[in-house]
C-alpha cells in the first residue's frame, strides 16, 4: 500500500492570490516546479500551472487571483493511492494538495504519481518472480516425487 | 511488449517554423498536450513546451518574433515501432517528458513519459493476472495428483 505521505512533495511552493503573475512565473522557474499552490492563511484555495501563466500573459492579466485555476483536489494523508490515481486518469486532475488539520502539508503532482506507479510496477515484478521461483521449486519436488528417481532423491 | 504506436497521441499540435511565438502560446493554451511541435516539410525540427515559454518570460526576453527563438532543438524523437521499455530507457537518459513520433521522416504522433509508464503498469498487471491464473491451475492439479497418490 502506497502512503500519500511517502510520495508527496513536502516543500510546497506557495503564492498568495494578491501576488503578480510575474512573481508566480519567477517562482516556478527558480524553484524548478511545474505548479504553485495558491494559499490563503495556509489553506489551499487554488493552483497555478505553467499553462495558467501563459493564459494570463495572453489575456494580459497581472494578478495571480485572475489566472488561478480550481482544477485541483484536496486530499488527506489517509487518501489511498488508487483513489488519487483514478482521479488523475479519469477526471484529469493533476494537482493534489495534501491537507492535514486544515493546513497545507504537501503536494502530489502527476510526476509523483507516475514515479510511484513505476516503483510499484517494479515491486510487483519482484514479487511475481519470487512467486514463480517458489512455484518452480514445488513443481521440481512434484516431478521428482513421481519419477523413478524418487528413491535416489528422497531415499524412500 | 507493446510499442509506442499503441500509446502515442496522433493529434499533435504543430506549427510551421515561420510561426510567431504568440501563435505558439495560443496553441499551448487551447490544447491539452503542454507542447507544440515545430515542423518543416512534415518533419519535426523543434518543440516548444509550456516550460520553455515561462522560462523565456521570466528571463525578460521579448516574447515576440519567430517561434524558433524559444523552441528546443534538435528534438529527440521515437518511431512507432520503439518498444515501451526502450522508450522508457530513452526517457530516462534524455530526461524529457514528450517526444515526437516520426515515421519515414514525417511526424505521426506524440508520446509522453506518463503514457508510457501507465501503459507498462497496465500491461504488467494484465500479464501478472494471467500468469497467476495459470499457476493456480497448476498448483491445484499437482495437489490433486499428490493427494490421490497418497491416499491410494
PDB file of N, CA, C and O in Angstrom, chain A residues 3 6 14 17 19 26-27 29 35 39 45 50 52 59-60 64-65 70 76 93 97 100 103-104 116 119 122 134 156:
ATOM      1  N   UNK A   3       1.642   4.997   0.746  1.00  0.00           N
ATOM      2  CA  UNK A   3       1.135   6.065   1.614  1.00  0.00           C
ATOM      3  C   UNK A   3       1.321   7.415   0.932  1.00  0.00           C
ATOM      4  O   UNK A   3       2.361   7.685   0.352  1.00  0.00           O
ATOM      5  N   UNK A   6       4.445   9.270   1.850  1.00  0.00           N
ATOM      6  CA  UNK A   6       5.758   8.877   1.362  1.00  0.00           C
ATOM      7  C   UNK A   6       6.021   9.349  -0.065  1.00  0.00           C
ATOM      8  O   UNK A   6       7.165   9.391  -0.490  1.00  0.00           O
ATOM      9  N   UNK A  14       4.389  28.022  -2.491  1.00  0.00           N
ATOM     10  CA  UNK A  14       3.075  28.655  -2.441  1.00  0.00           C
ATOM     11  C   UNK A  14       3.162  30.105  -2.907  1.00  0.00           C
ATOM     12  O   UNK A  14       4.238  30.688  -2.991  1.00  0.00           O
ATOM     13  N   UNK A  17      -2.832  35.049  -3.412  1.00  0.00           N
ATOM     14  CA  UNK A  17      -3.687  35.474  -4.529  1.00  0.00           C
ATOM     15  C   UNK A  17      -3.387  36.900  -4.986  1.00  0.00           C
ATOM     16  O   UNK A  17      -3.691  37.271  -6.125  1.00  0.00           O
ATOM     17  N   UNK A  19      -0.372  38.231  -5.303  1.00  0.00           N
ATOM     18  CA  UNK A  19       0.913  38.388  -5.993  1.00  0.00           C
ATOM     19  C   UNK A  19       0.685  38.645  -7.480  1.00  0.00           C
ATOM     20  O   UNK A  19      -0.406  38.419  -7.994  1.00  0.00           O
ATOM     21  N   UNK A  26       8.326  33.652 -11.882  1.00  0.00           N
ATOM     22  CA  UNK A  26       9.690  33.587 -11.351  1.00  0.00           C
ATOM     23  C   UNK A  26       9.844  32.458 -10.344  1.00  0.00           C
ATOM     24  O   UNK A  26      10.867  31.782 -10.305  1.00  0.00           O
ATOM     25  N   UNK A  27       8.811  32.275  -9.515  1.00  0.00           N
ATOM     26  CA  UNK A  27       8.870  31.198  -8.518  1.00  0.00           C
ATOM     27  C   UNK A  27       8.918  29.846  -9.207  1.00  0.00           C
ATOM     28  O   UNK A  27       9.664  28.960  -8.803  1.00  0.00           O
ATOM     29  N   UNK A  29      10.092  29.147 -12.086  1.00  0.00           N
ATOM     30  CA  UNK A  29      11.388  28.930 -12.715  1.00  0.00           C
ATOM     31  C   UNK A  29      12.482  28.721 -11.663  1.00  0.00           C
ATOM     32  O   UNK A  29      13.254  27.777 -11.748  1.00  0.00           O
ATOM     33  N   UNK A  35       4.132  23.692 -10.815  1.00  0.00           N
ATOM     34  CA  UNK A  35       2.920  24.369 -10.355  1.00  0.00           C
ATOM     35  C   UNK A  35       3.110  24.962  -8.967  1.00  0.00           C
ATOM     36  O   UNK A  35       3.980  24.544  -8.201  1.00  0.00           O
ATOM     37  N   UNK A  39      -2.352  29.954  -1.661  1.00  0.00           N
ATOM     38  CA  UNK A  39      -2.850  29.738  -0.304  1.00  0.00           C
ATOM     39  C   UNK A  39      -3.401  31.026   0.305  1.00  0.00           C
ATOM     40  O   UNK A  39      -2.967  32.123  -0.013  1.00  0.00           O
ATOM     41  N   UNK A  45      -6.371  27.367  -1.829  1.00  0.00           N
ATOM     42  CA  UNK A  45      -7.633  27.806  -2.425  1.00  0.00           C
ATOM     43  C   UNK A  45      -7.631  27.626  -3.947  1.00  0.00           C
ATOM     44  O   UNK A  45      -8.677  27.649  -4.577  1.00  0.00           O
ATOM     45  N   UNK A  50       2.063  26.218 -15.240  1.00  0.00           N
ATOM     46  CA  UNK A  50       2.739  26.982 -16.297  1.00  0.00           C
ATOM     47  C   UNK A  50       1.716  27.453 -17.321  1.00  0.00           C
ATOM     48  O   UNK A  50       1.764  28.570 -17.817  1.00  0.00           O
ATOM     49  N   UNK A  52      -1.477  28.126 -16.889  1.00  0.00           N
ATOM     50  CA  UNK A  52      -2.282  29.261 -16.418  1.00  0.00           C
ATOM     51  C   UNK A  52      -1.516  30.569 -16.603  1.00  0.00           C
ATOM     52  O   UNK A  52      -2.105  31.610 -16.879  1.00  0.00           O
ATOM     53  N   UNK A  59      -3.915  36.967 -21.999  1.00  0.00           N
ATOM     54  CA  UNK A  59      -5.066  37.803 -21.660  1.00  0.00           C
ATOM     55  C   UNK A  59      -4.652  39.097 -20.951  1.00  0.00           C
ATOM     56  O   UNK A  59      -5.505  39.864 -20.516  1.00  0.00           O
ATOM     57  N   UNK A  60      -3.330  39.281 -20.814  1.00  0.00           N
ATOM     58  CA  UNK A  60      -2.784  40.491 -20.172  1.00  0.00           C
ATOM     59  C   UNK A  60      -3.316  40.689 -18.756  1.00  0.00           C
ATOM     60  O   UNK A  60      -3.666  41.805 -18.343  1.00  0.00           O
ATOM     61  N   UNK A  64      -2.294  37.087  -9.645  1.00  0.00           N
ATOM     62  CA  UNK A  64      -2.468  35.639  -9.524  1.00  0.00           C
ATOM     63  C   UNK A  64      -3.945  35.271  -9.401  1.00  0.00           C
ATOM     64  O   UNK A  64      -4.409  34.297  -9.972  1.00  0.00           O
ATOM     65  N   UNK A  65      -4.712  36.101  -8.658  1.00  0.00           N
ATOM     66  CA  UNK A  65      -6.110  35.736  -8.424  1.00  0.00           C
ATOM     67  C   UNK A  65      -6.944  35.751  -9.714  1.00  0.00           C
ATOM     68  O   UNK A  65      -8.015  35.129  -9.754  1.00  0.00           O
ATOM     69  N   UNK A  70      -9.127  26.230 -10.520  1.00  0.00           N
ATOM     70  CA  UNK A  70      -9.725  25.412  -9.457  1.00  0.00           C
ATOM     71  C   UNK A  70      -9.598  23.928  -9.770  1.00  0.00           C
ATOM     72  O   UNK A  70     -10.235  23.096  -9.135  1.00  0.00           O
ATOM     73  N   UNK A  76      -6.270  14.086   1.959  1.00  0.00           N
ATOM     74  CA  UNK A  76      -5.694  13.987   3.301  1.00  0.00           C
ATOM     75  C   UNK A  76      -4.598  12.929   3.250  1.00  0.00           C
ATOM     76  O   UNK A  76      -4.532  12.146   2.301  1.00  0.00           O
ATOM     77  N   UNK A  93      -7.452  15.516 -13.116  1.00  0.00           N
ATOM     78  CA  UNK A  93      -6.946  16.433 -12.091  1.00  0.00           C
ATOM     79  C   UNK A  93      -5.474  16.090 -11.901  1.00  0.00           C
ATOM     80  O   UNK A  93      -5.121  14.927 -11.742  1.00  0.00           O
ATOM     81  N   UNK A  97      -3.196  18.981  -3.459  1.00  0.00           N
ATOM     82  CA  UNK A  97      -2.615  19.477  -2.208  1.00  0.00           C
ATOM     83  C   UNK A  97      -3.029  18.556  -1.051  1.00  0.00           C
ATOM     84  O   UNK A  97      -4.170  18.127  -0.978  1.00  0.00           O
ATOM     85  N   UNK A 100      -3.775  18.563   6.174  1.00  0.00           N
ATOM     86  CA  UNK A 100      -3.927  17.865   7.448  1.00  0.00           C
ATOM     87  C   UNK A 100      -4.319  18.896   8.496  1.00  0.00           C
ATOM     88  O   UNK A 100      -3.636  19.906   8.662  1.00  0.00           O
ATOM     89  N   UNK A 103      -4.355  22.497   7.463  1.00  0.00           N
ATOM     90  CA  UNK A 103      -3.120  23.119   6.980  1.00  0.00           C
ATOM     91  C   UNK A 103      -2.546  22.362   5.788  1.00  0.00           C
ATOM     92  O   UNK A 103      -2.636  21.138   5.710  1.00  0.00           O
ATOM     93  N   UNK A 104      -1.929  23.113   4.881  1.00  0.00           N
ATOM     94  CA  UNK A 104      -1.266  22.508   3.724  1.00  0.00           C
ATOM     95  C   UNK A 104       0.041  21.870   4.188  1.00  0.00           C
ATOM     96  O   UNK A 104       0.893  22.541   4.749  1.00  0.00           O
ATOM     97  N   UNK A 116       5.663   6.939  -8.555  1.00  0.00           N
ATOM     98  CA  UNK A 116       5.185   5.913  -7.621  1.00  0.00           C
ATOM     99  C   UNK A 116       4.672   4.698  -8.390  1.00  0.00           C
ATOM    100  O   UNK A 116       4.907   3.561  -7.995  1.00  0.00           O
ATOM    101  N   UNK A 119       7.656   2.667  -9.408  1.00  0.00           N
ATOM    102  CA  UNK A 119       8.219   1.893  -8.298  1.00  0.00           C
ATOM    103  C   UNK A 119       7.326   0.714  -7.970  1.00  0.00           C
ATOM    104  O   UNK A 119       7.789  -0.391  -7.710  1.00  0.00           O
ATOM    105  N   UNK A 122       7.697  -2.053 -10.452  1.00  0.00           N
ATOM    106  CA  UNK A 122       8.951  -2.754 -10.227  1.00  0.00           C
ATOM    107  C   UNK A 122       8.817  -3.733  -9.058  1.00  0.00           C
ATOM    108  O   UNK A 122       9.217  -4.887  -9.124  1.00  0.00           O
ATOM    109  N   UNK A 134       9.121 -19.985  -6.161  1.00  0.00           N
ATOM    110  CA  UNK A 134       8.528 -20.935  -5.217  1.00  0.00           C
ATOM    111  C   UNK A 134       7.762 -22.012  -5.982  1.00  0.00           C
ATOM    112  O   UNK A 134       7.884 -23.204  -5.717  1.00  0.00           O
ATOM    113  N   UNK A 156      13.332 -42.965  -0.279  1.00  0.00           N
ATOM    114  CA  UNK A 156      12.252 -43.918   0.101  1.00  0.00           C
ATOM    115  C   UNK A 156      11.411 -44.250  -1.098  1.00  0.00           C
ATOM    116  O   UNK A 156      11.515 -43.579  -2.138  1.00  0.00           O
TER     117      UNK A 156
END
